[in-house]
mmCIF file of C-alpha atoms in Angstrom:
data_model
loop_
_atom_site.group_PDB
_atom_site.id
_atom_site.type_symbol
_atom_site.label_atom_id
_atom_site.label_comp_id
_atom_site.label_asym_id
_atom_site.label_seq_id
_atom_site.Cartn_x
_atom_site.Cartn_y
_atom_site.Cartn_z
ATOM 1 C CA UNK A 1 127.642 30.212 -166.120
ATOM 2 C CA UNK A 2 131.126 30.111 -167.402
ATOM 3 C CA UNK A 3 132.716 27.181 -168.927
ATOM 4 C CA UNK A 4 136.074 26.636 -170.543
ATOM 5 C CA UNK A 5 135.647 24.565 -173.661
ATOM 6 C CA UNK A 6 138.422 22.446 -175.182
ATOM 7 C CA UNK A 7 138.342 20.764 -178.484
ATOM 8 C CA UNK A 8 138.531 17.508 -176.972
ATOM 9 C CA UNK A 9 135.553 18.164 -174.826
ATOM 10 C CA UNK A 10 137.309 18.375 -171.156
ATOM 11 C CA UNK A 11 135.803 20.574 -168.421
ATOM 12 C CA UNK A 12 133.089 22.888 -169.007
ATOM 13 C CA UNK A 13 129.659 21.206 -169.012
ATOM 14 C CA UNK A 14 130.977 17.582 -168.470
ATOM 15 C CA UNK A 15 129.551 15.119 -171.155
ATOM 16 C CA UNK A 16 127.490 17.979 -172.711
ATOM 17 C CA UNK A 17 130.219 19.663 -174.809
ATOM 18 C CA UNK A 18 132.478 18.342 -177.492
ATOM 19 C CA UNK A 19 133.649 19.234 -181.111
ATOM 20 C CA UNK A 20 131.840 19.705 -184.029
ATOM 21 C CA UNK A 21 132.666 18.033 -187.473
ATOM 22 C CA UNK A 22 130.065 16.872 -189.655
ATOM 23 C CA UNK A 23 126.392 17.444 -190.874
ATOM 24 C CA UNK A 24 123.228 15.493 -190.634
ATOM 25 C CA UNK A 25 121.694 13.893 -193.818
ATOM 26 C CA UNK A 26 118.309 12.365 -194.434
ATOM 27 C CA UNK A 27 116.753 10.352 -191.851
ATOM 28 C CA UNK A 28 119.313 11.244 -189.214
ATOM 29 C CA UNK A 29 122.336 9.644 -191.156
ATOM 30 C CA UNK A 30 125.655 11.388 -191.488
ATOM 31 C CA UNK A 31 125.956 13.163 -194.772
ATOM 32 C CA UNK A 32 129.251 12.982 -196.513
ATOM 33 C CA UNK A 33 128.614 16.531 -197.808
ATOM 34 C CA UNK A 34 131.112 19.260 -196.568
ATOM 35 C CA UNK A 35 129.388 22.123 -194.633
ATOM 36 C CA UNK A 36 131.262 25.442 -195.173
ATOM 37 C CA UNK A 37 129.978 26.284 -191.848
ATOM 38 C CA UNK A 38 131.571 23.782 -189.965
ATOM 39 C CA UNK A 39 135.033 22.469 -190.099
ATOM 40 C CA UNK A 40 136.852 19.516 -188.349
ATOM 41 C CA UNK A 41 137.971 20.273 -185.112
ATOM 42 C CA UNK A 42 135.532 23.298 -184.562
ATOM 43 C CA UNK A 43 134.414 23.959 -181.015
ATOM 44 C CA UNK A 44 131.196 23.032 -179.613
ATOM 45 C CA UNK A 45 128.794 26.124 -180.333
ATOM 46 C CA UNK A 46 127.893 26.626 -176.538
ATOM 47 C CA UNK A 47 127.213 30.363 -176.715
ATOM 48 C CA UNK A 48 125.044 30.028 -179.710
ATOM 49 C CA UNK A 49 123.122 27.242 -178.004
ATOM 50 C CA UNK A 50 122.788 29.252 -174.754
ATOM 51 C CA UNK A 51 121.486 32.096 -176.798
ATOM 52 C CA UNK A 52 118.779 29.670 -178.167
ATOM 53 C CA UNK A 53 117.845 28.575 -174.502
ATOM 54 C CA UNK A 54 117.433 32.222 -173.798
ATOM 55 C CA UNK A 55 115.023 32.566 -176.791
ATOM 56 C CA UNK A 56 113.186 29.537 -175.371
ATOM 57 C CA UNK A 57 112.897 30.948 -171.933
ATOM 58 C CA UNK A 58 111.289 34.261 -173.366
ATOM 59 C CA UNK A 59 108.811 31.933 -175.199
ATOM 60 C CA UNK A 60 107.558 29.970 -172.109
ATOM 61 C CA UNK A 61 107.435 32.977 -170.142
ATOM 62 C CA UNK A 62 105.463 34.999 -172.616
ATOM 63 C CA UNK A 63 103.209 32.088 -173.181
ATOM 64 C CA UNK A 64 102.231 31.257 -169.547
ATOM 65 C CA UNK A 65 103.031 34.418 -167.371
ATOM 66 C CA UNK A 66 99.248 35.867 -168.382
ATOM 67 C CA UNK A 67 98.081 32.901 -166.300
ATOM 68 C CA UNK A 68 99.483 34.201 -162.988
ATOM 69 C CA UNK A 69 98.324 37.854 -163.649
ATOM 70 C CA UNK A 70 94.792 37.370 -164.778
ATOM 71 C CA UNK A 71 93.026 39.450 -162.011
ATOM 72 C CA UNK A 72 95.648 42.226 -162.601
ATOM 73 C CA UNK A 73 95.402 42.080 -166.459
ATOM 74 C CA UNK A 74 91.612 41.973 -166.227
ATOM 75 C CA UNK A 75 91.579 45.171 -164.012
ATOM 76 C CA UNK A 76 93.975 46.967 -166.274
ATOM 77 C CA UNK A 77 91.943 46.425 -169.470
ATOM 78 C CA UNK A 78 88.780 46.745 -167.623
ATOM 79 C CA UNK A 79 87.298 43.308 -168.763
ATOM 80 C CA UNK A 80 86.252 40.229 -167.170
ATOM 81 C CA UNK A 81 88.733 37.813 -165.909
ATOM 82 C CA UNK A 82 87.511 34.986 -168.103
ATOM 83 C CA UNK A 83 87.872 37.516 -171.060
ATOM 84 C CA UNK A 84 91.658 38.122 -169.961
ATOM 85 C CA UNK A 85 92.018 34.539 -169.797
ATOM 86 C CA UNK A 86 91.822 34.292 -173.520
ATOM 87 C CA UNK A 87 95.010 35.875 -173.853
ATOM 88 C CA UNK A 88 96.557 32.391 -173.321
ATOM 89 C CA UNK A 89 94.144 30.815 -175.723
ATOM 90 C CA UNK A 90 95.015 33.333 -178.474
ATOM 91 C CA UNK A 91 98.513 32.551 -177.949
ATOM 92 C CA UNK A 92 97.852 28.779 -178.414
ATOM 93 C CA UNK A 93 95.680 29.355 -181.312
ATOM 94 C CA UNK A 94 98.212 31.618 -182.989
ATOM 95 C CA UNK A 95 100.735 28.560 -182.687
ATOM 96 C CA UNK A 96 98.208 25.871 -184.083
ATOM 97 C CA UNK A 97 97.067 27.890 -187.072
ATOM 98 C CA UNK A 98 100.309 29.751 -188.269
ATOM 99 C CA UNK A 99 102.983 27.548 -187.254
ATOM 100 C CA UNK A 100 103.171 25.098 -190.323
ATOM 101 C CA UNK A 101 102.514 27.911 -192.836
ATOM 102 C CA UNK A 102 105.375 29.800 -191.318
ATOM 103 C CA UNK A 103 107.680 27.126 -191.593
ATOM 104 C CA UNK A 104 106.803 26.003 -194.946
ATOM 105 C CA UNK A 105 107.339 29.794 -196.185
ATOM 106 C CA UNK A 106 110.759 30.100 -194.569
ATOM 107 C CA UNK A 107 112.156 26.397 -194.510
ATOM 108 C CA UNK A 108 114.374 27.313 -197.745
ATOM 109 C CA UNK A 109 115.795 30.670 -196.229
ATOM 110 C CA UNK A 110 119.055 30.825 -194.305
ATOM 111 C CA UNK A 111 118.506 30.293 -190.647
ATOM 112 C CA UNK A 112 119.946 33.283 -189.032
ATOM 113 C CA UNK A 113 117.776 35.794 -190.645
ATOM 114 C CA UNK A 114 114.705 33.968 -189.845
ATOM 115 C CA UNK A 115 115.686 33.431 -186.127
ATOM 116 C CA UNK A 116 116.322 37.212 -185.738
ATOM 117 C CA UNK A 117 113.043 37.940 -187.346
ATOM 118 C CA UNK A 118 111.370 35.701 -184.871
ATOM 119 C CA UNK A 119 113.165 37.371 -182.037
ATOM 120 C CA UNK A 120 112.243 40.828 -183.213
ATOM 121 C CA UNK A 121 108.759 39.721 -183.516
ATOM 122 C CA UNK A 122 108.544 38.823 -179.893
ATOM 123 C CA UNK A 123 110.242 42.196 -179.031
ATOM 124 C CA UNK A 124 107.288 43.990 -180.849
ATOM 125 C CA UNK A 125 104.465 42.026 -179.535
ATOM 126 C CA UNK A 126 105.419 42.107 -175.979
ATOM 127 C CA UNK A 127 106.128 45.811 -176.460
ATOM 128 C CA UNK A 128 102.548 46.485 -177.781
ATOM 129 C CA UNK A 129 101.097 44.180 -175.101
ATOM 130 C CA UNK A 130 102.659 46.266 -172.431
ATOM 131 C CA UNK A 131 101.046 49.536 -173.571
ATOM 132 C CA UNK A 132 97.801 48.468 -175.031
ATOM 133 C CA UNK A 133 94.549 49.562 -173.236
ATOM 134 C CA UNK A 134 92.358 47.750 -175.906
ATOM 135 C CA UNK A 135 91.401 44.006 -175.322
ATOM 136 C CA UNK A 136 91.158 43.415 -178.785
ATOM 137 C CA UNK A 137 94.390 44.656 -179.856
ATOM 138 C CA UNK A 138 96.088 42.893 -176.904
ATOM 139 C CA UNK A 139 94.405 39.612 -178.381
ATOM 140 C CA UNK A 140 95.544 40.422 -181.801
ATOM 141 C CA UNK A 141 99.293 40.664 -180.628
ATOM 142 C CA UNK A 142 99.102 37.386 -178.383
ATOM 143 C CA UNK A 143 97.844 35.644 -181.338
ATOM 144 C CA UNK A 144 100.875 36.948 -183.437
ATOM 145 C CA UNK A 145 103.190 36.047 -180.386
ATOM 146 C CA UNK A 146 101.795 32.659 -180.874
ATOM 147 C CA UNK A 147 102.670 32.510 -184.456
ATOM 148 C CA UNK A 148 106.045 33.796 -183.855
ATOM 149 C CA UNK A 149 106.615 31.251 -180.994
ATOM 150 C CA UNK A 150 105.466 28.447 -183.688
ATOM 151 C CA UNK A 151 108.244 29.765 -186.097
ATOM 152 C CA UNK A 152 111.079 29.660 -183.646
ATOM 153 C CA UNK A 153 110.011 26.460 -181.940
ATOM 154 C CA UNK A 154 109.670 24.848 -185.431
ATOM 155 C CA UNK A 155 113.161 26.019 -186.515
ATOM 156 C CA UNK A 156 115.303 25.936 -183.466
ATOM 157 C CA UNK A 157 115.696 22.200 -183.201
ATOM 158 C CA UNK A 158 117.057 21.871 -186.811
ATOM 159 C CA UNK A 159 119.092 25.031 -186.506
ATOM 160 C CA UNK A 160 120.791 23.657 -183.249
ATOM 161 C CA UNK A 161 121.571 20.301 -185.150
ATOM 162 C CA UNK A 162 122.937 21.966 -188.307
ATOM 163 C CA UNK A 163 125.425 24.151 -186.383
ATOM 164 C CA UNK A 164 126.587 20.953 -184.132
ATOM 165 C CA UNK A 165 128.400 17.709 -185.278
ATOM 166 C CA UNK A 166 125.840 14.818 -185.795
ATOM 167 C CA UNK A 167 127.353 12.861 -182.816
ATOM 168 C CA UNK A 168 126.532 15.631 -180.472
ATOM 169 C CA UNK A 169 123.215 17.099 -181.947
ATOM 170 C CA UNK A 170 121.140 15.500 -179.308
ATOM 171 C CA UNK A 171 123.195 17.218 -176.568
ATOM 172 C CA UNK A 172 123.174 20.454 -178.365
ATOM 173 C CA UNK A 173 119.365 20.100 -178.399
ATOM 174 C CA UNK A 174 119.352 19.616 -174.869
ATOM 175 C CA UNK A 175 121.160 22.633 -174.082
ATOM 176 C CA UNK A 176 119.063 24.611 -176.283
ATOM 177 C CA UNK A 177 115.957 23.425 -174.428
ATOM 178 C CA UNK A 178 117.207 24.646 -171.262
ATOM 179 C CA UNK A 179 114.866 27.626 -171.442
ATOM 180 C CA UNK A 180 111.574 25.584 -171.193
ATOM 181 C CA UNK A 181 112.362 24.201 -167.600
ATOM 182 C CA UNK A 182 113.865 27.494 -166.734
ATOM 183 C CA UNK A 183 110.875 29.339 -167.979
ATOM 184 C CA UNK A 184 108.334 27.215 -166.183
ATOM 185 C CA UNK A 185 110.500 27.265 -162.839
ATOM 186 C CA UNK A 186 111.682 30.766 -162.997
ATOM 187 C CA UNK A 187 110.116 32.969 -165.686
ATOM 188 C CA UNK A 188 106.859 32.390 -164.992
ATOM 189 C CA UNK A 189 106.766 32.769 -161.056
ATOM 190 C CA UNK A 190 109.171 35.857 -161.318
ATOM 191 C CA UNK A 191 106.784 37.461 -163.875
ATOM 192 C CA UNK A 192 103.822 36.845 -161.692
ATOM 193 C CA UNK A 193 105.485 38.516 -158.752
ATOM 194 C CA UNK A 194 106.725 41.564 -160.748
ATOM 195 C CA UNK A 195 103.195 42.197 -162.315
ATOM 196 C CA UNK A 196 101.633 41.465 -158.780
ATOM 197 C CA UNK A 197 104.105 43.930 -156.820
ATOM 198 C CA UNK A 198 104.189 46.666 -159.299
ATOM 199 C CA UNK A 199 102.151 46.355 -162.390
ATOM 200 C CA UNK A 200 101.318 43.598 -164.734
ATOM 201 C CA UNK A 201 102.606 45.974 -167.684
ATOM 202 C CA UNK A 202 105.934 45.611 -166.086
ATOM 203 C CA UNK A 203 106.048 42.170 -166.550
ATOM 204 C CA UNK A 204 105.850 42.500 -170.276
ATOM 205 C CA UNK A 205 108.321 45.414 -170.416
ATOM 206 C CA UNK A 206 110.775 42.836 -168.912
ATOM 207 C CA UNK A 207 110.079 40.534 -171.515
ATOM 208 C CA UNK A 208 110.787 43.104 -174.124
ATOM 209 C CA UNK A 209 114.125 43.934 -172.300
ATOM 210 C CA UNK A 210 114.958 40.365 -172.535
ATOM 211 C CA UNK A 211 114.204 40.152 -175.978
ATOM 212 C CA UNK A 212 116.520 43.029 -176.685
ATOM 213 C CA UNK A 213 119.431 41.127 -175.036
ATOM 214 C CA UNK A 214 118.790 38.139 -176.990
ATOM 215 C CA UNK A 215 118.597 39.917 -180.309
ATOM 216 C CA UNK A 216 121.939 41.515 -179.772
ATOM 217 C CA UNK A 217 123.544 38.158 -178.495
ATOM 218 C CA UNK A 218 122.009 36.403 -181.346
ATOM 219 C CA UNK A 219 123.481 38.796 -183.842
ATOM 220 C CA UNK A 220 126.970 38.479 -182.473
ATOM 221 C CA UNK A 221 127.036 34.947 -181.206
ATOM 222 C CA UNK A 222 124.795 32.551 -183.376
ATOM 223 C CA UNK A 223 126.282 31.567 -186.678
ATOM 224 C CA UNK A 224 124.299 31.283 -189.742
ATOM 225 C CA UNK A 225 123.216 28.076 -191.449
ATOM 226 C CA UNK A 226 121.684 26.997 -194.897
ATOM 227 C CA UNK A 227 117.841 26.518 -194.943
ATOM 228 C CA UNK A 228 116.473 23.272 -196.455
ATOM 229 C CA UNK A 229 117.820 22.350 -199.861
ATOM 230 C CA UNK A 230 114.914 22.953 -202.476
ATOM 231 C CA UNK A 231 115.523 19.494 -204.099
ATOM 232 C CA UNK A 232 114.760 17.920 -200.749
ATOM 233 C CA UNK A 233 111.584 19.807 -199.861
ATOM 234 C CA UNK A 234 108.491 17.644 -200.036
ATOM 235 C CA UNK A 235 104.739 18.870 -199.605
ATOM 236 C CA UNK A 236 103.690 19.581 -196.137
ATOM 237 C CA UNK A 237 100.921 16.685 -196.247
ATOM 238 C CA UNK A 238 103.619 14.254 -197.276
ATOM 239 C CA UNK A 239 105.610 14.883 -194.120
ATOM 240 C CA UNK A 240 102.879 12.981 -192.327
ATOM 241 C CA UNK A 241 103.706 9.965 -194.545
ATOM 242 C CA UNK A 242 107.470 9.766 -193.646
ATOM 243 C CA UNK A 243 107.869 6.805 -191.670
ATOM 244 C CA UNK A 244 107.790 7.251 -187.851
ATOM 245 C CA UNK A 245 106.595 10.821 -188.117
ATOM 246 C CA UNK A 246 102.795 10.091 -187.469
ATOM 247 C CA UNK A 247 103.714 7.723 -184.754
ATOM 248 C CA UNK A 248 105.736 10.289 -182.718
ATOM 249 C CA UNK A 249 103.225 12.881 -182.961
ATOM 250 C CA UNK A 250 100.529 10.383 -181.602
ATOM 251 C CA UNK A 251 103.207 9.703 -178.678
ATOM 252 C CA UNK A 252 103.814 13.426 -178.111
ATOM 253 C CA UNK A 253 99.934 14.450 -177.856
ATOM 254 C CA UNK A 254 99.215 11.501 -175.310
ATOM 255 C CA UNK A 255 102.272 12.345 -173.296
ATOM 256 C CA UNK A 256 101.873 16.177 -173.495
ATOM 257 C CA UNK A 257 98.173 15.921 -172.829
ATOM 258 C CA UNK A 258 98.624 13.795 -169.523
ATOM 259 C CA UNK A 259 101.372 16.453 -168.663
ATOM 260 C CA UNK A 260 99.554 19.615 -169.391
ATOM 261 C CA UNK A 261 96.135 18.495 -167.576
ATOM 262 C CA UNK A 262 97.657 17.917 -164.292
ATOM 263 C CA UNK A 263 100.106 20.919 -164.678
ATOM 264 C CA UNK A 264 97.308 23.298 -165.473
ATOM 265 C CA UNK A 265 95.033 22.025 -162.579
ATOM 266 C CA UNK A 266 97.706 20.989 -160.229
ATOM 267 C CA UNK A 267 95.787 23.356 -157.664
ATOM 268 C CA UNK A 268 92.845 20.976 -157.813
ATOM 269 C CA UNK A 269 94.773 17.831 -157.171
ATOM 270 C CA UNK A 270 96.520 19.410 -154.138
ATOM 271 C CA UNK A 271 93.192 20.672 -152.454
ATOM 272 C CA UNK A 272 91.889 16.861 -152.926
ATOM 273 C CA UNK A 273 95.242 15.680 -151.730
ATOM 274 C CA UNK A 274 94.591 17.866 -148.493
ATOM 275 C CA UNK A 275 98.370 18.439 -147.686
ATOM 276 C CA UNK A 276 100.231 21.262 -146.594
ATOM 277 C CA UNK A 277 101.906 22.278 -150.009
ATOM 278 C CA UNK A 278 101.448 25.536 -151.970
ATOM 279 C CA UNK A 279 100.877 25.672 -155.910
ATOM 280 C CA UNK A 280 103.953 27.783 -156.189
ATOM 281 C CA UNK A 281 106.195 25.721 -154.262
ATOM 282 C CA UNK A 282 105.001 22.467 -156.131
ATOM 283 C CA UNK A 283 105.566 23.978 -159.431
ATOM 284 C CA UNK A 284 109.277 25.320 -158.333
ATOM 285 C CA UNK A 285 109.981 21.582 -156.988
ATOM 286 C CA UNK A 286 108.781 20.482 -160.419
ATOM 287 C CA UNK A 287 110.890 23.093 -162.481
ATOM 288 C CA UNK A 288 114.068 22.279 -160.599
ATOM 289 C CA UNK A 289 113.680 18.820 -161.116
ATOM 290 C CA UNK A 290 113.158 19.397 -164.750
ATOM 291 C CA UNK A 291 116.594 20.854 -164.820
ATOM 292 C CA UNK A 292 117.707 17.469 -163.751
ATOM 293 C CA UNK A 293 116.022 15.770 -166.511
ATOM 294 C CA UNK A 294 117.576 18.034 -169.034
ATOM 295 C CA UNK A 295 121.027 17.195 -167.724
ATOM 296 C CA UNK A 296 120.559 13.417 -167.785
ATOM 297 C CA UNK A 297 119.102 13.853 -171.213
ATOM 298 C CA UNK A 298 122.181 15.743 -172.317
ATOM 299 C CA UNK A 299 124.335 12.773 -171.198
ATOM 300 C CA UNK A 300 122.508 9.875 -172.764
ATOM 301 C CA UNK A 301 120.498 11.309 -175.617
ATOM 302 C CA UNK A 302 123.313 10.629 -178.216
ATOM 303 C CA UNK A 303 124.286 7.381 -176.955
ATOM 304 C CA UNK A 304 121.025 5.647 -176.022
ATOM 305 C CA UNK A 305 117.686 7.818 -177.418
ATOM 306 C CA UNK A 306 115.547 5.033 -177.504
ATOM 307 C CA UNK A 307 116.102 3.777 -173.889
ATOM 308 C CA UNK A 308 116.012 7.179 -172.795
ATOM 309 C CA UNK A 309 112.562 8.021 -174.063
ATOM 310 C CA UNK A 310 111.315 4.738 -172.585
ATOM 311 C CA UNK A 311 112.882 5.468 -169.227
ATOM 312 C CA UNK A 312 111.425 9.072 -169.032
ATOM 313 C CA UNK A 313 107.817 7.700 -169.971
ATOM 314 C CA UNK A 314 108.077 4.985 -167.519
ATOM 315 C CA UNK A 315 109.360 7.406 -164.829
ATOM 316 C CA UNK A 316 106.297 10.015 -165.843
ATOM 317 C CA UNK A 317 103.858 7.009 -165.528
ATOM 318 C CA UNK A 318 105.394 6.112 -162.094
ATOM 319 C CA UNK A 319 105.189 9.790 -160.706
ATOM 320 C CA UNK A 320 101.273 9.437 -161.700
ATOM 321 C CA UNK A 321 101.092 6.335 -159.585
ATOM 322 C CA UNK A 322 102.864 7.776 -156.622
ATOM 323 C CA UNK A 323 100.254 10.798 -157.151
ATOM 324 C CA UNK A 324 97.489 8.513 -156.949
ATOM 325 C CA UNK A 325 98.565 6.165 -153.954
ATOM 326 C CA UNK A 326 100.158 8.677 -152.036
ATOM 327 C CA UNK A 327 97.911 11.530 -152.248
ATOM 328 C CA UNK A 328 97.635 12.136 -148.752
ATOM 329 C CA UNK A 329 101.445 11.915 -147.876
ATOM 330 C CA UNK A 330 103.319 15.149 -148.246
ATOM 331 C CA UNK A 331 106.708 13.087 -148.695
ATOM 332 C CA UNK A 332 105.110 11.040 -151.440
ATOM 333 C CA UNK A 333 103.569 13.940 -153.317
ATOM 334 C CA UNK A 334 107.188 15.715 -153.149
ATOM 335 C CA UNK A 335 108.669 12.543 -154.392
ATOM 336 C CA UNK A 336 106.141 12.374 -157.348
ATOM 337 C CA UNK A 337 106.810 15.954 -158.175
ATOM 338 C CA UNK A 338 110.471 15.273 -158.371
ATOM 339 C CA UNK A 339 110.098 12.403 -160.455
ATOM 340 C CA UNK A 340 107.671 14.143 -162.866
ATOM 341 C CA UNK A 341 110.055 16.967 -163.393
ATOM 342 C CA UNK A 342 113.053 14.454 -164.122
ATOM 343 C CA UNK A 343 110.928 12.661 -166.389
ATOM 344 C CA UNK A 344 109.376 15.734 -168.294
ATOM 345 C CA UNK A 345 112.635 17.866 -168.323
ATOM 346 C CA UNK A 346 114.084 16.112 -171.318
ATOM 347 C CA UNK A 347 110.880 15.406 -173.145
ATOM 348 C CA UNK A 348 111.217 18.225 -175.616
ATOM 349 C CA UNK A 349 114.814 17.466 -176.795
ATOM 350 C CA UNK A 350 114.040 13.845 -176.847
ATOM 351 C CA UNK A 351 111.134 14.107 -179.077
ATOM 352 C CA UNK A 352 112.525 16.674 -181.112
ATOM 353 C CA UNK A 353 115.600 14.470 -181.661
ATOM 354 C CA UNK A 354 113.401 11.401 -182.651
ATOM 355 C CA UNK A 355 111.307 13.291 -185.142
ATOM 356 C CA UNK A 356 114.208 15.134 -186.528
ATOM 357 C CA UNK A 357 115.923 11.717 -187.231
ATOM 358 C CA UNK A 358 112.880 10.173 -188.612
ATOM 359 C CA UNK A 359 112.235 13.259 -190.833
ATOM 360 C CA UNK A 360 115.797 13.768 -192.160
ATOM 361 C CA UNK A 361 116.179 17.131 -194.138
ATOM 362 C CA UNK A 362 112.488 17.916 -193.558
ATOM 363 C CA UNK A 363 113.193 18.235 -189.851
ATOM 364 C CA UNK A 364 112.063 21.980 -189.805
ATOM 365 C CA UNK A 365 108.672 21.058 -191.087
ATOM 366 C CA UNK A 366 108.530 17.985 -188.890
ATOM 367 C CA UNK A 367 109.433 19.912 -185.774
ATOM 368 C CA UNK A 368 106.541 22.611 -186.682
ATOM 369 C CA UNK A 369 104.225 19.778 -186.612
ATOM 370 C CA UNK A 370 105.731 18.844 -183.187
ATOM 371 C CA UNK A 371 104.980 22.203 -181.943
ATOM 372 C CA UNK A 372 101.449 22.138 -183.207
ATOM 373 C CA UNK A 373 100.944 18.826 -181.478
ATOM 374 C CA UNK A 374 102.292 20.422 -178.349
ATOM 375 C CA UNK A 375 99.836 23.098 -178.341
ATOM 376 C CA UNK A 376 96.962 21.258 -179.394
ATOM 377 C CA UNK A 377 97.490 18.912 -176.381
ATOM 378 C CA UNK A 378 97.734 22.344 -174.238
ATOM 379 C CA UNK A 379 94.410 23.381 -175.647
ATOM 380 C CA UNK A 380 92.709 20.075 -175.102
ATOM 381 C CA UNK A 381 94.080 19.562 -171.561
ATOM 382 C CA UNK A 382 92.605 23.041 -170.613
ATOM 383 C CA UNK A 383 89.170 21.780 -171.851
ATOM 384 C CA UNK A 384 89.430 17.996 -170.428
ATOM 385 C CA UNK A 385 90.945 19.080 -167.022
ATOM 386 C CA UNK A 386 88.021 21.710 -166.616
ATOM 387 C CA UNK A 387 85.389 18.970 -167.443
ATOM 388 C CA UNK A 388 87.172 16.402 -165.036
ATOM 389 C CA UNK A 389 87.502 18.775 -161.852
ATOM 390 C CA UNK A 390 83.863 19.930 -162.342
ATOM 391 C CA UNK A 391 82.575 16.284 -161.946
ATOM 392 C CA UNK A 392 85.058 14.399 -160.188
ATOM 393 C CA UNK A 393 87.772 14.808 -157.553
ATOM 394 C CA UNK A 394 90.959 16.212 -157.860
ATOM 395 C CA UNK A 395 92.709 12.682 -157.759
ATOM 396 C CA UNK A 396 91.206 11.837 -161.191
ATOM 397 C CA UNK A 397 93.971 13.911 -162.768
ATOM 398 C CA UNK A 398 96.744 11.821 -161.874
ATOM 399 C CA UNK A 399 94.746 8.529 -162.897
ATOM 400 C CA UNK A 400 94.377 10.320 -166.365
ATOM 401 C CA UNK A 401 98.097 10.750 -166.306
ATOM 402 C CA UNK A 402 98.752 7.144 -165.697
ATOM 403 C CA UNK A 403 96.452 5.948 -168.456
ATOM 404 C CA UNK A 404 97.891 8.305 -171.023
ATOM 405 C CA UNK A 405 101.388 7.866 -170.030
ATOM 406 C CA UNK A 406 100.811 3.801 -170.318
ATOM 407 C CA UNK A 407 99.588 4.538 -173.809
ATOM 408 C CA UNK A 408 102.399 6.523 -174.919
ATOM 409 C CA UNK A 409 104.865 3.838 -173.378
ATOM 410 C CA UNK A 410 103.141 1.180 -175.113
ATOM 411 C CA UNK A 411 103.338 3.035 -178.453
ATOM 412 C CA UNK A 412 106.879 3.912 -177.965
ATOM 413 C CA UNK A 413 108.096 0.403 -177.327
ATOM 414 C CA UNK A 414 106.438 -1.050 -180.088
ATOM 415 C CA UNK A 415 107.584 1.589 -182.464
ATOM 416 C CA UNK A 416 111.191 0.129 -182.775
ATOM 417 C CA UNK A 417 111.902 0.788 -186.419
ATOM 418 C CA UNK A 418 111.064 4.245 -187.912
ATOM 419 C CA UNK A 419 109.969 6.450 -185.066
ATOM 420 C CA UNK A 420 112.198 5.223 -181.833
ATOM 421 C CA UNK A 421 114.610 2.929 -183.661
ATOM 422 C CA UNK A 422 116.756 0.524 -181.671
ATOM 423 C CA UNK A 423 119.757 1.633 -183.650
ATOM 424 C CA UNK A 424 120.364 5.155 -185.083
#
């Protein structure tokens, strides 16, 4: 993708690109402090943001790819398929347990060295996973991969905002988040195909190659930025007490629990729907639609963040209703998949923007809590979905989706002050 970027925001990625001028201060306000890394008239840091998007692509692909290769991994490591499935659980557990401590230890450090260390970590763990023949070693490096993932997810939002003018910080975050839908739509299916066609280890080797490329690009293209000032750092537990942070975390958990339950067990829903639509096709439709959600988010996130979040959750809820009422119609299910993808595509930058604005200079810590909430929801969705489909028809999944989405929508609508303010 090429783009000619001009200081006045013409051409290139329309409405996503503009100039950088200032820095963000506490609680999302504009700080008058000069930033030596940004000067008035500096161009929008598109190359750096695309490198961050590539990093996100690697994180998502590394996290989800084993799910599509479990039989091959189990055979290669000479273990049961259920044991191989713990590679996904180990990754999530590493994120849940070590994200907050990792961010706490590094939040005062300059951003670029921490960013490079995180990429090197992924390079190492995927290389070891590719050549390991021991299940315990593989599980250990998957746990470590989850920890590096938490570190990178926790810092990327704040890093993207620090190198971008505050009036365009949301758009920057939308571009930096492109890796998530691309990883789901392209990375996971491609990795599964590569591992199934050749050998599952090739998938991890490919991720190692991408990590090497990302490391080189990050070294050359991503500018440095300061860490959090020591005088602004507060104890971790007090970040929860910052007005709005805990409310946003509840919304995140409800929304992501709804999403991940039906995403993980979409095959069960499609079987119950008795329509001629494969899981792979359904997920590609979802992933491509999520890209549209990112684009829409990039347009509106700096102008109207609150209406955007409300519209996204409402569209997500509508998709659930269509899944329920149109379960036996191929057209209706495809429409629901598109609505679901558009609604979910911009969720990450929308929620990261909200929690960054609410937490101010403690945004890195708050975003690490966001990552933990995401992964707790993923873990809970696996358990909850398994219980539901073992006892009920697959149609119960979108019913749960509607209930949780309605809860998130009500909370978001009523939280009009610190969490999702009417005016920013």
